[in-house]
Short mmCIF file of C-alpha atoms and ligand atoms in Angstrom, two decimals:
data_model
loop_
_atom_site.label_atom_id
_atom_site.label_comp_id
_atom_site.label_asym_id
_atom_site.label_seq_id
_atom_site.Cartn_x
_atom_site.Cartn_y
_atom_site.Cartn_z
CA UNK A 425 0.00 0.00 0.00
CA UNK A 426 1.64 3.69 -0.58
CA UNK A 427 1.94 5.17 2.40
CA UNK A 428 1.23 8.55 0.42
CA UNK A 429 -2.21 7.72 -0.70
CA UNK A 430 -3.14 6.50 2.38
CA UNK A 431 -3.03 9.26 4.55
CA UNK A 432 -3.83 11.99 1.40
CA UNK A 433 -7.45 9.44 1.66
CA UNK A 434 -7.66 9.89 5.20
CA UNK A 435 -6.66 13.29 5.99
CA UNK A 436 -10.30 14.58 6.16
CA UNK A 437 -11.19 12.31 9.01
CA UNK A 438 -7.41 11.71 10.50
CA UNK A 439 -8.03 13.64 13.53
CA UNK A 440 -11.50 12.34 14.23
CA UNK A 441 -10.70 9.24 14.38
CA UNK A 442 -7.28 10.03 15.75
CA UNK A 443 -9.37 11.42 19.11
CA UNK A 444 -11.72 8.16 18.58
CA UNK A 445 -9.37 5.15 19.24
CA UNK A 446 -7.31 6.86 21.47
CA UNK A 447 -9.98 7.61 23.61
CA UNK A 448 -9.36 11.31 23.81
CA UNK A 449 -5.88 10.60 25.24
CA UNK A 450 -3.61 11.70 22.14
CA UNK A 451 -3.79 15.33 23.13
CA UNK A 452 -2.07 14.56 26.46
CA UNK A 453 0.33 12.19 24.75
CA UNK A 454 1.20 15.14 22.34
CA UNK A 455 1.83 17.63 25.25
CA UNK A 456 4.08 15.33 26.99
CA UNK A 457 6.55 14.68 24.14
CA UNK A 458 6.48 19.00 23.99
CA UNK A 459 7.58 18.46 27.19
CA UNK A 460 10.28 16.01 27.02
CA UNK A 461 11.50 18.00 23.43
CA UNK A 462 12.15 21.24 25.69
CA UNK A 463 10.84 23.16 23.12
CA UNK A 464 10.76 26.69 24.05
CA UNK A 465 11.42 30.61 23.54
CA UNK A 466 14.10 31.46 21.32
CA UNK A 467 14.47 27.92 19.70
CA UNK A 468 14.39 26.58 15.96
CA UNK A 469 12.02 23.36 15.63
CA UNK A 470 11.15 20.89 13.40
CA UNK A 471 7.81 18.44 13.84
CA UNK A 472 8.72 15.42 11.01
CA UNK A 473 5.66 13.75 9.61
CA UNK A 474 3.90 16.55 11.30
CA UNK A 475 0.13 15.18 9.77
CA UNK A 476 -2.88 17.75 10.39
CA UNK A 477 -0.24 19.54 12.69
CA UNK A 478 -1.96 19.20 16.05
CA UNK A 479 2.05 18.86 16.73
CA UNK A 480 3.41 20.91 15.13
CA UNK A 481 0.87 23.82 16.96
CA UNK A 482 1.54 22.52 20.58
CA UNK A 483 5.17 23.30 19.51
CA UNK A 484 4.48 26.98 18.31
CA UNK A 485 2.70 27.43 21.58
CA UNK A 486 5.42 26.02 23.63
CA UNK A 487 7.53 28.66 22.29
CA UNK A 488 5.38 31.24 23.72
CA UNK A 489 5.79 34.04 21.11
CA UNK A 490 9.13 33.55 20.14
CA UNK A 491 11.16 30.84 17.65
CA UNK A 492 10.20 29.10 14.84
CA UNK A 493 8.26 25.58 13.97
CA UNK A 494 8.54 23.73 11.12
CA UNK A 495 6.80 21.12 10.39
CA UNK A 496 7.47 18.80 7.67
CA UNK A 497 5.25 16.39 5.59
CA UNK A 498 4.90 14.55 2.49
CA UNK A 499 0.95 14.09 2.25
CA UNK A 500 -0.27 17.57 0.56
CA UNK A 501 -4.15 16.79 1.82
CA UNK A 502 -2.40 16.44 5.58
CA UNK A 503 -0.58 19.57 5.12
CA UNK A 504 -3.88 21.33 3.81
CA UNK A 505 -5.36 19.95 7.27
CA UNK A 506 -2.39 21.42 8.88
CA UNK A 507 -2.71 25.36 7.42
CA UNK A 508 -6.74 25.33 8.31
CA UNK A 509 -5.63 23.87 11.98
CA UNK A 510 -3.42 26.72 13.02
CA UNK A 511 -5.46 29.75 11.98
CA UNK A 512 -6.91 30.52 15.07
CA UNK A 513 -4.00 29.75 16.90
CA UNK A 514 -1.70 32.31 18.86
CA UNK A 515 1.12 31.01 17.96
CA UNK A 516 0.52 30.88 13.54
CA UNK A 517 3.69 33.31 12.67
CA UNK A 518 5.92 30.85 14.21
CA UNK A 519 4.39 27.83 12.37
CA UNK A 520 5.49 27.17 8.82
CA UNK A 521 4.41 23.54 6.79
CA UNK A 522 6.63 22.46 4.46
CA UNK A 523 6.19 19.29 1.77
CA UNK A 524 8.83 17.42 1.63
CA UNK A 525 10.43 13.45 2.36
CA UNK A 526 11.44 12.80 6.24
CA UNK A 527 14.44 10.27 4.66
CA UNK A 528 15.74 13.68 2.73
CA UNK A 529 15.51 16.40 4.71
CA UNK A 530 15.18 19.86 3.03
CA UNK A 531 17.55 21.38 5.89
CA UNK A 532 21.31 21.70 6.46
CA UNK A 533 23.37 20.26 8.93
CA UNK A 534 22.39 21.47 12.41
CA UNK A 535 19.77 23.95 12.03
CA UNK A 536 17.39 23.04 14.70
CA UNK A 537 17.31 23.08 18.24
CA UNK A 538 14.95 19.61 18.55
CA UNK A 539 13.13 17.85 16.83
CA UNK A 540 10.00 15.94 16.74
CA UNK A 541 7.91 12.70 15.31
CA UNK A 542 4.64 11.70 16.29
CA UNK A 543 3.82 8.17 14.67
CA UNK A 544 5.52 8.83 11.68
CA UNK A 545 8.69 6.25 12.13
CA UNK A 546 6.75 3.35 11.36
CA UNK A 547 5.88 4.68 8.46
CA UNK A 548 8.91 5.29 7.01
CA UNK A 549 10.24 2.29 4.39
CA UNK A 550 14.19 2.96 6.22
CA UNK A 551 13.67 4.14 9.90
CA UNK A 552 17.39 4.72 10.31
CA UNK A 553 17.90 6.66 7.23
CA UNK A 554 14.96 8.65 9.05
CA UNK A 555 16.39 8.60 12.40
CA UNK A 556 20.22 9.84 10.67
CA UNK A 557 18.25 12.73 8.58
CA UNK A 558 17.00 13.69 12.12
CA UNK A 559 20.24 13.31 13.79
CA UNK A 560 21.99 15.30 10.79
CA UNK A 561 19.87 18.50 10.99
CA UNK A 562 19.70 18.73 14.39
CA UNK A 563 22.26 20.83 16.64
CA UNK A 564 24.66 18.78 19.07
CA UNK A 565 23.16 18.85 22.09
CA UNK A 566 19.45 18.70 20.85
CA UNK A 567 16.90 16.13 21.83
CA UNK A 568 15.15 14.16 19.14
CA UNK A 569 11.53 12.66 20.33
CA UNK A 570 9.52 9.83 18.87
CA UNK A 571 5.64 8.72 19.86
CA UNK A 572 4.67 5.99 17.65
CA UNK A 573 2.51 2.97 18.80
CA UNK A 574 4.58 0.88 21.41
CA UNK A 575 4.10 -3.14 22.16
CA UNK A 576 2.56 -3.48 25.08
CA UNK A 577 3.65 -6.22 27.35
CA UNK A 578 1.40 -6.71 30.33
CA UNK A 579 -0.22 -10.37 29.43
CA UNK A 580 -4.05 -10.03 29.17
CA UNK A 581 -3.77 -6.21 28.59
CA UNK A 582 -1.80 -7.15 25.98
CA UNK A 583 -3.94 -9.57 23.88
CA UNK A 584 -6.82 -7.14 24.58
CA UNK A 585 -4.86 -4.79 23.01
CA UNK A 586 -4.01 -6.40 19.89
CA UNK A 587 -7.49 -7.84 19.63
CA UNK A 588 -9.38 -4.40 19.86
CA UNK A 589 -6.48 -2.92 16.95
CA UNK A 590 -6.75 -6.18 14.62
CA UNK A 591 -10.56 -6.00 14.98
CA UNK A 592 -12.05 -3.01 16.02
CA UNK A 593 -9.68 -0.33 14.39
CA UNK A 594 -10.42 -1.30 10.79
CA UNK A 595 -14.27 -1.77 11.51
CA UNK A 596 -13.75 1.90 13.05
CA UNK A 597 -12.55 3.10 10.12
CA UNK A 598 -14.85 1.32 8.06
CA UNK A 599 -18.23 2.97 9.82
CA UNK A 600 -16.70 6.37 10.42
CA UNK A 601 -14.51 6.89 7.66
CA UNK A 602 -15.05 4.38 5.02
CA UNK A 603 -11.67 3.43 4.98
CA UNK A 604 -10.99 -0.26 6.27
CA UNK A 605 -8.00 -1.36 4.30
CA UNK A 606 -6.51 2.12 5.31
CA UNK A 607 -6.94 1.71 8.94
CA UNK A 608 -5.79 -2.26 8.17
CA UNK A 609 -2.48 -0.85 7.17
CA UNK A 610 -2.51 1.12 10.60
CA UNK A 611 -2.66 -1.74 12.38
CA UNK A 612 -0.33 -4.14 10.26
CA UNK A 613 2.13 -1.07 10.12
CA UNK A 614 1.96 -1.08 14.10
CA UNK A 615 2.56 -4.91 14.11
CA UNK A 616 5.45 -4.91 12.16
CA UNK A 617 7.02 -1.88 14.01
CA UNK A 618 9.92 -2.50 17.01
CA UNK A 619 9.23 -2.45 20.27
CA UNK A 620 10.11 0.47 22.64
CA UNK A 621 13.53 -1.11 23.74
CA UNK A 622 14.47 -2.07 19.71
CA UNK A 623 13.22 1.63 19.05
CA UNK A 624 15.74 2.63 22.08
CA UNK A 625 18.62 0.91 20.37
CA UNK A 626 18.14 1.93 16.99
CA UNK A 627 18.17 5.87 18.31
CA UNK A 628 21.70 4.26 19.52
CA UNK A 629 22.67 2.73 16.09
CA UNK A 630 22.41 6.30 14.97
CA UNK A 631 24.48 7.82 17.14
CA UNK A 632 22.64 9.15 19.72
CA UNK A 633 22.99 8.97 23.21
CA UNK A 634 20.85 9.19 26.91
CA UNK A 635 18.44 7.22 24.79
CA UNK A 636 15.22 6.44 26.81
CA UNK A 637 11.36 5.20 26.48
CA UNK A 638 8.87 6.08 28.51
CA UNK A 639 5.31 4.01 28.04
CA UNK A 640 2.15 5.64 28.02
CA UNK A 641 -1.50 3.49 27.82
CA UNK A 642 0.34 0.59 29.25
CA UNK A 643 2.75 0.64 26.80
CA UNK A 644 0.36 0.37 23.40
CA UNK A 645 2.11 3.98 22.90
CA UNK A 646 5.49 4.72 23.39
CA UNK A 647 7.55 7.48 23.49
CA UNK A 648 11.41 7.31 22.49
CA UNK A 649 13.50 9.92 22.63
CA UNK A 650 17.65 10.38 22.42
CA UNK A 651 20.13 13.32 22.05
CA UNK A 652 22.62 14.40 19.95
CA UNK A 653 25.88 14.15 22.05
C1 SAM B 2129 0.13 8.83 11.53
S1 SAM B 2129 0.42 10.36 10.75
C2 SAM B 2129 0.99 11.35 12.07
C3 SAM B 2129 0.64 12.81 11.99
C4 SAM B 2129 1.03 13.69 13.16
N1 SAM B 2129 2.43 13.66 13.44
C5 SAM B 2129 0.23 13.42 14.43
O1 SAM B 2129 0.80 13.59 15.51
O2 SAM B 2129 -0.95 13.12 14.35
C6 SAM B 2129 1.90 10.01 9.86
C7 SAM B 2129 2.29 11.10 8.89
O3 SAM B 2129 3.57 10.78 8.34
C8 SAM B 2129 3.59 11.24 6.99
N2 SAM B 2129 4.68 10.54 6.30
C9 SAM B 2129 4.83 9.20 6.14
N3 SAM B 2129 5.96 8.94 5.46
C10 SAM B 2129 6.56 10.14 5.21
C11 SAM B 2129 7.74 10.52 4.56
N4 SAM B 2129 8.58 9.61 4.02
N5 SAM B 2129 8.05 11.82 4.49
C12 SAM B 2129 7.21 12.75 5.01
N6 SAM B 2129 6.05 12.46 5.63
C13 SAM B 2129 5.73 11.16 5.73
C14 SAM B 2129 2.19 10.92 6.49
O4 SAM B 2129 1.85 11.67 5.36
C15 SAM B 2129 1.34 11.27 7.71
O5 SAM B 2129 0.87 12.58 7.66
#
């Protein structure tokens, strides 16, 4: 399936159905890697696979008037989702959406001061060639954060888990957005995806270090993060 079409066909309802099997918690999720990114005044950012930008716009926010956010994506119907999302936000000067591939990033060699992914590695047909564009354009000393879908390990909670994504997310998808094999992919791509700890030591493989994960929903999201030494 290309990755491409699939989220330009379910940009419209991404965020719906985003808040919809994540029961509401995504927002949270999103605020906490702002957190852990220490994005703030005064600093350059980049949001990678930045979506319908909900973000990329905690970002801007985080830098309370002053910086810059980019955010970067390849899906022009996500991007479109992106512009109409930040219009009424505080923080829109400091926000700028570019098109572009997350394995060849537009940027030179350490512009930013962090970056950011929110489940757009498992996407991505090379994760390190992701994970080394990220590394590359960030500066030394920067933190680069990942939430993607984790593997949840707590038995019972765990085959509930997989159960309720195997089953329910494509029927989901199916009634709300008319998109099954779509949200199928979701949940094969999430499958096929490394755990937290893999995650962990591929952020190692490409050379960064204080790598951590830190589970949220029991561990069926993750979020991986490592710095730039
Ligand atoms: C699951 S969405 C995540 C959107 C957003 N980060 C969020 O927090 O909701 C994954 C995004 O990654 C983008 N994407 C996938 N592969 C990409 C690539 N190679 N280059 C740029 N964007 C890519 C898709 O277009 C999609 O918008």
């Amino acid at each position: 399936m290309d990755v491409k079409n699939v989220f330009n066909s379910i940009a419209d309802k991404y965020d719906f159905m985003n808040t919809l099997m994540s029961f509401g918690m995504d927002r949270f999720w999103r605020k906490k890697v702002v957190r852990i990114s220490g994005a703030g005044p005064d600093m350059k950012v980049l949001d990678v696979c930045c979506g319908t930008g909900r973000l990329t716009r905690e970002l801007g926010e985080a830098l309370a008037g002053s910086g810059t956010v980019t955010g970067l994506d390849f899906s022009e119907k996500m991007l479109e989702g992106a512009r109409e999302y930040i219009k009424d936000s505080a923080a829109k000067e400091h926000i700028t959406f570019l098109q572009g591939n997350a394995l060849d990033l537009p940027f030179k060699d350490n512009s930013f001061d962090c970056a950011t992914v929110g489940w757009g590695l498992r996407n991505l047909p090379d994760l390190n060639q992701g994970l080394r564009e990220m590394y590359r354009v960030v500066k030394s000393g920067s933190v680069v954060v990942s939430i993607d879908m984790g593997k949840p390990t707590v038995p019972i909670f765990k085959q509930i888990y997989w159960l309720y994504f195997k089953k329910m997310i494509p029927l989901m998808g199916k009634i709300w957005a008319e998109k099954k094999e779509e949200y199928q992919y979701l949940y094969q791509s999430a499958m096929e995806f490394k755990s937290q700890s893999q995650l962990v030591d591929v952020f190692q493989e490409c050379g960064f270090v204080r790598c951590k994960y830190t589970n949220l929903a029991g561990g069926a999201v993750a979020i991986v993060f490592g710095e730039k030494p």
